[in-house]
C-alpha positions in Angstrom: -3.9 -33.5 5.9 -1.5 -33.3 8.9 -1.4 -29.9 10.0 2.5 -29.9 11.2 5.6 -32.2 10.4 7.2 -31.6 14.4 8.5 -34.5 16.2 9.4 -35.1 19.9 8.5 -32.4 22.5 8.1 -29.8 20.1 5.5 -32.1 18.2 3.9 -33.4 21.3 3.2 -29.8 22.7 1.6 -28.7 19.1 -0.5 -32.1 19.4 -1.8 -30.7 23.1 -2.6 -27.3 21.6 -4.7 -29.1 18.6 -6.5 -31.6 20.8 -7.9 -28.6 22.9 -9.2 -27.4 19.6 -11.2 -30.7 18.9 -14.7 -30.4 18.1 -14.5 -26.8 18.7 -16.2 -23.9 16.2 -13.4 -22.4 14.5 -13.8 -19.8 11.9 -10.3 -21.4 9.9 -7.0 -22.5 10.1 -4.1 -20.0 9.0 -1.0 -21.5 8.2 2.1 -19.2 7.3 5.9 -19.5 6.5 8.4 -17.2 8.2 11.9 -16.6 5.7 14.8 -15.5 7.9 18.6 -15.8 8.1 17.8 -18.6 10.2 16.3 -20.6 7.1 12.2 -21.1 6.2 9.9 -22.0 9.2 7.0 -23.8 8.0 5.5 -25.5 11.2 3.0 -22.3 12.1 -0.3 -22.3 12.4 -3.1 -20.1 14.0 -7.0 -20.8 14.2 -9.8 -19.0 16.7 -13.1 -17.8 16.4 -15.1 -14.8 18.2 -16.1 -15.0 21.7 -19.8 -16.2 21.6 -18.1 -19.4 19.8 -15.6 -19.9 22.2 -16.5 -18.5 25.3 -18.0 -22.2 26.8 -15.2 -24.1 25.0 -11.6 -25.1 26.3 -9.8 -22.7 24.1 -11.3 -20.0 26.1 -9.2 -20.9 29.2 -6.5 -22.5 27.2 -3.8 -20.1 28.3 -3.9 -22.3 31.9 -3.7 -25.6 30.0 -1.0 -24.0 28.0 1.1 -23.0 30.8 1.3 -19.5 30.2 3.6 -17.7 32.4 2.7 -16.7 35.9 4.3 -13.4 35.5 2.0 -12.8 32.2 -1.4 -14.1 33.4 -2.9 -11.0 35.4 -2.3 -8.7 32.1 -3.5 -11.5 30.1 -6.6 -11.9 31.4 -7.4 -8.4 32.2 -7.4 -8.2 27.9 -9.4 -11.3 27.7 -12.1 -9.9 29.8 -12.4 -7.5 26.9 -11.1 -9.2 23.3 -14.1 -9.9 21.2 -12.2 -12.5 19.0 -9.2 -15.3 20.7 -6.8 -17.2 18.1 -4.3 -19.8 19.0 -1.3 -20.9 17.7 2.2 -22.3 17.5 5.6 -21.7 15.7 8.5 -24.8 16.1 11.1 -26.1 14.9 13.3 -29.3 15.7 13.9 -28.7 19.4 12.0 -26.0 20.2 7.9 -24.6 20.2 6.3 -21.3 21.4 2.7 -20.8 21.9 1.0 -17.8 21.0 -2.7 -16.4 22.2 -4.2 -13.2 20.0 -6.6 -11.5 21.5 -8.8 -9.0 19.5 -10.3 -6.0 20.7 -13.3 -3.4 19.8 -12.6 -0.6 17.9 -14.8 2.5 17.6 -14.2 3.2 13.9 -15.1 7.1 14.5 -12.1 7.6 16.9 -9.9 6.6 14.4 -11.4 8.1 10.6 -9.3 10.1 9.0 -8.4 13.8 10.5 -10.1 16.3 8.4 -7.5 18.9 9.4 -4.5 17.1 9.1 -5.1 14.2 6.8 -3.8 11.6 8.9 -5.6 8.2 10.1 -4.8 7.6 13.6 -4.3 4.1 14.3 -6.3 1.8 16.7 -5.1 -1.4 19.1 -6.3 -3.9 17.5 -4.9 -7.0 18.9 -2.5 -8.4 21.4 -0.4 -11.4 21.0 1.1 -13.5 23.9 4.0 -15.5 23.0 5.7 -18.0 25.2 8.2 -21.1 25.1 6.0 -24.1 25.1 8.6 -26.3 26.3 9.1 -24.8 29.9 6.7 -24.1 32.7 4.7 -21.5 34.5 7.6 -20.2 36.3 9.5 -18.7 32.9 9.9 -15.4 32.5 7.1 -13.4 31.2 5.5 -14.2 27.7 6.6 -11.4 24.9 3.6 -9.5 24.2 3.2 -8.0 20.7 1.1 -5.0 19.7 -0.9 -4.5 16.6 -2.1 -1.4 15.6 -4.7 -0.8 12.9 -4.5 1.9 10.1 -8.3 1.8 9.1 -9.1 2.4 5.2 -5.9 3.8 4.3 -4.5 4.1 0.8 -2.3 2.2 -1.3 0.2 4.6 -1.4 -0.2 5.2 2.2 0.4 1.5 3.2 3.6 1.6 0.6 4.8 4.4 2.4 4.2 3.1 5.6 5.6 -0.3 5.2 8.3 1.0 3.4 9.5 2.9 6.7 9.5 -0.7 8.0 11.7 -2.4 5.3 9.4 -3.0 2.3 11.9 -0.5 0.4 14.5 -2.8 1.0 15.5 -6.5 -0.4 14.3 -9.4 0.1 11.0 -7.9 1.4 10.6 -5.3 -1.5 10.4 -8.3 -3.9 7.6 -9.7 -2.2 5.9 -6.8 -1.1 5.7 -4.9 -4.5 4.4 -8.4 -6.2 1.7 -8.5 -3.4 0.5 -5.4 -3.7 0.7 -5.2 -7.5 -0.9 -8.4 -8.0 -3.8 -7.5 -5.3 -4.4 -3.9 -6.5 -5.9 -5.6 -9.9 -8.2 -7.4 -8.1 -9.2 -5.6 -5.0 -9.7 -2.0 -3.9 -6.8 -1.3 -1.0 -9.5 -0.1 1.1 -10.8 -3.2 1.9 -7.1 -4.1 3.0 -6.0 -4.1 6.8 -2.9 -2.6 7.5 -1.2 -3.2 10.3 2.0 -2.5 12.7 3.6 -4.6 15.2 6.0 -3.7 18.0 7.3 -5.2 21.1 7.4 -2.5 24.0 11.2 -2.7 24.9 12.4 -5.2 22.3 13.6 -4.5 18.6 10.8 -6.3 16.9 8.9 -3.4 14.3 7.0 -4.4 11.5 4.2 -4.5 9.1 1.2 -6.4 8.0 -0.9 -5.8 5.1 -4.0 -8.3 4.5 -5.0 -9.0 1.1 -7.6 -12.2 1.5 -10.0 -9.7 -0.5 -8.2 -9.7 -3.4 -8.3 -13.8 -3.6 -4.7 -14.6 -4.9 -3.1 -17.9 -5.2 0.3 -18.2 -2.9 1.7 -19.2 -6.4 1.1 -16.0 -8.1 4.0 -14.9 -6.0 6.3 -17.9 -6.4 8.9 -15.8 -8.5 9.4 -13.2 -6.0 9.3 -15.8 -2.9 11.5 -17.5 -4.5 14.3 -14.6 -5.0 13.4 -13.8 -1.4 14.7 -17.4 -0.3 17.8 -16.8 -2.0 18.5 -13.7 -0.7 18.3 -15.4 3.1 20.2 -18.4 1.4 17.5 -21.1 2.1 18.3 -23.9 -0.3 16.4 -24.0 -3.5 14.9 -27.3 -2.8 13.3 -26.3 0.6 11.9 -23.5 -1.3 10.5 -25.5 -4.0 8.9 -28.2 -1.7 7.1 -25.6 0.3 5.9 -23.5 -2.7 4.7 -27.0 -4.6 2.7 -27.7 -1.5 1.5 -24.6 -0.6 1.2 -22.6 -4.1 -2.7 -23.5 -4.9 -3.6 -22.0 -1.1 -5.3 -18.2 -0.7 -2.7 -15.6 -0.1 -3.8 -13.8 3.1 -1.3 -11.3 4.8 2.3 -10.3 3.9 4.4 -9.1 6.8 8.0 -8.3 7.6 10.6 -5.8 9.0 12.7 -6.5 11.7 12.0 -9.0 14.5 12.9 -8.8 18.1 16.7 -10.6 17.1 17.1 -7.5 15.0 17.2 -9.1 11.9 14.7 -8.8 8.6 12.5 -11.6 8.3 9.5 -12.3 5.8 6.1 -14.0 6.9 3.7 -14.9 4.3 0.5 -16.4 5.9 -1.8 -18.6 3.8 -5.3 -20.2 3.9 -5.0 -23.7 2.2 -8.8 -24.2 2.7 -10.2 -20.9 1.3 -10.1 -21.5 -2.3 -12.5 -24.6 -1.7 -14.9 -22.6 0.1 
């Protein structure tokens, strides 16, 4: 199965990353689709594994092969030294492609347990994502760095409240968020979900992400809600139908959304095309 439909320079850049991953042990390949006012973005991919699996592979030093901006390398390599997992990916369009590398860090859950006096859960910095233009060289401006904070083992109500403050109460995010959470709560315990919040220091990005893999839902479960979201963003019905037809049998992973770094609303759905067969 072809992993993207990109051509030209973006396609070549995507293939370069995929070549680095050839014959490397991966924990899986995750697809995603972003919806926003600019359209439907399906050429998005992520894969990776833990440190032990990748530390002697080309992916461990991929930031060099992928021409990460020089301005970001020192901070990245400092983070890489303590990371437990590394995930690499891309997002591309007709004339653009960005690389991204996500580093996941160890979390001491004792320090982030629910506070008995306040009832609050203190978030943990779970990961950082470094993202840059794949079609420019190392001399470009520093990579955008997204920080992902995890709220361990919080309830459905807490997830709904926190995500609501970041846009999940308003259309078009609310229709998809409510459908996903409503279906997932019938098949899994919310304490098995993962709820993250993302921000980019100095930029407008503020978003939520709820991981629902434990519910083992098919993406097609959300088809009416996703079609409504596509309509809201002005995405052509034919494009939406084609995407949902191709991806509908995939296992739903994450639902994320909020405000992008451009200040506009976005919704992203992550899914695993192969999970249902494993």
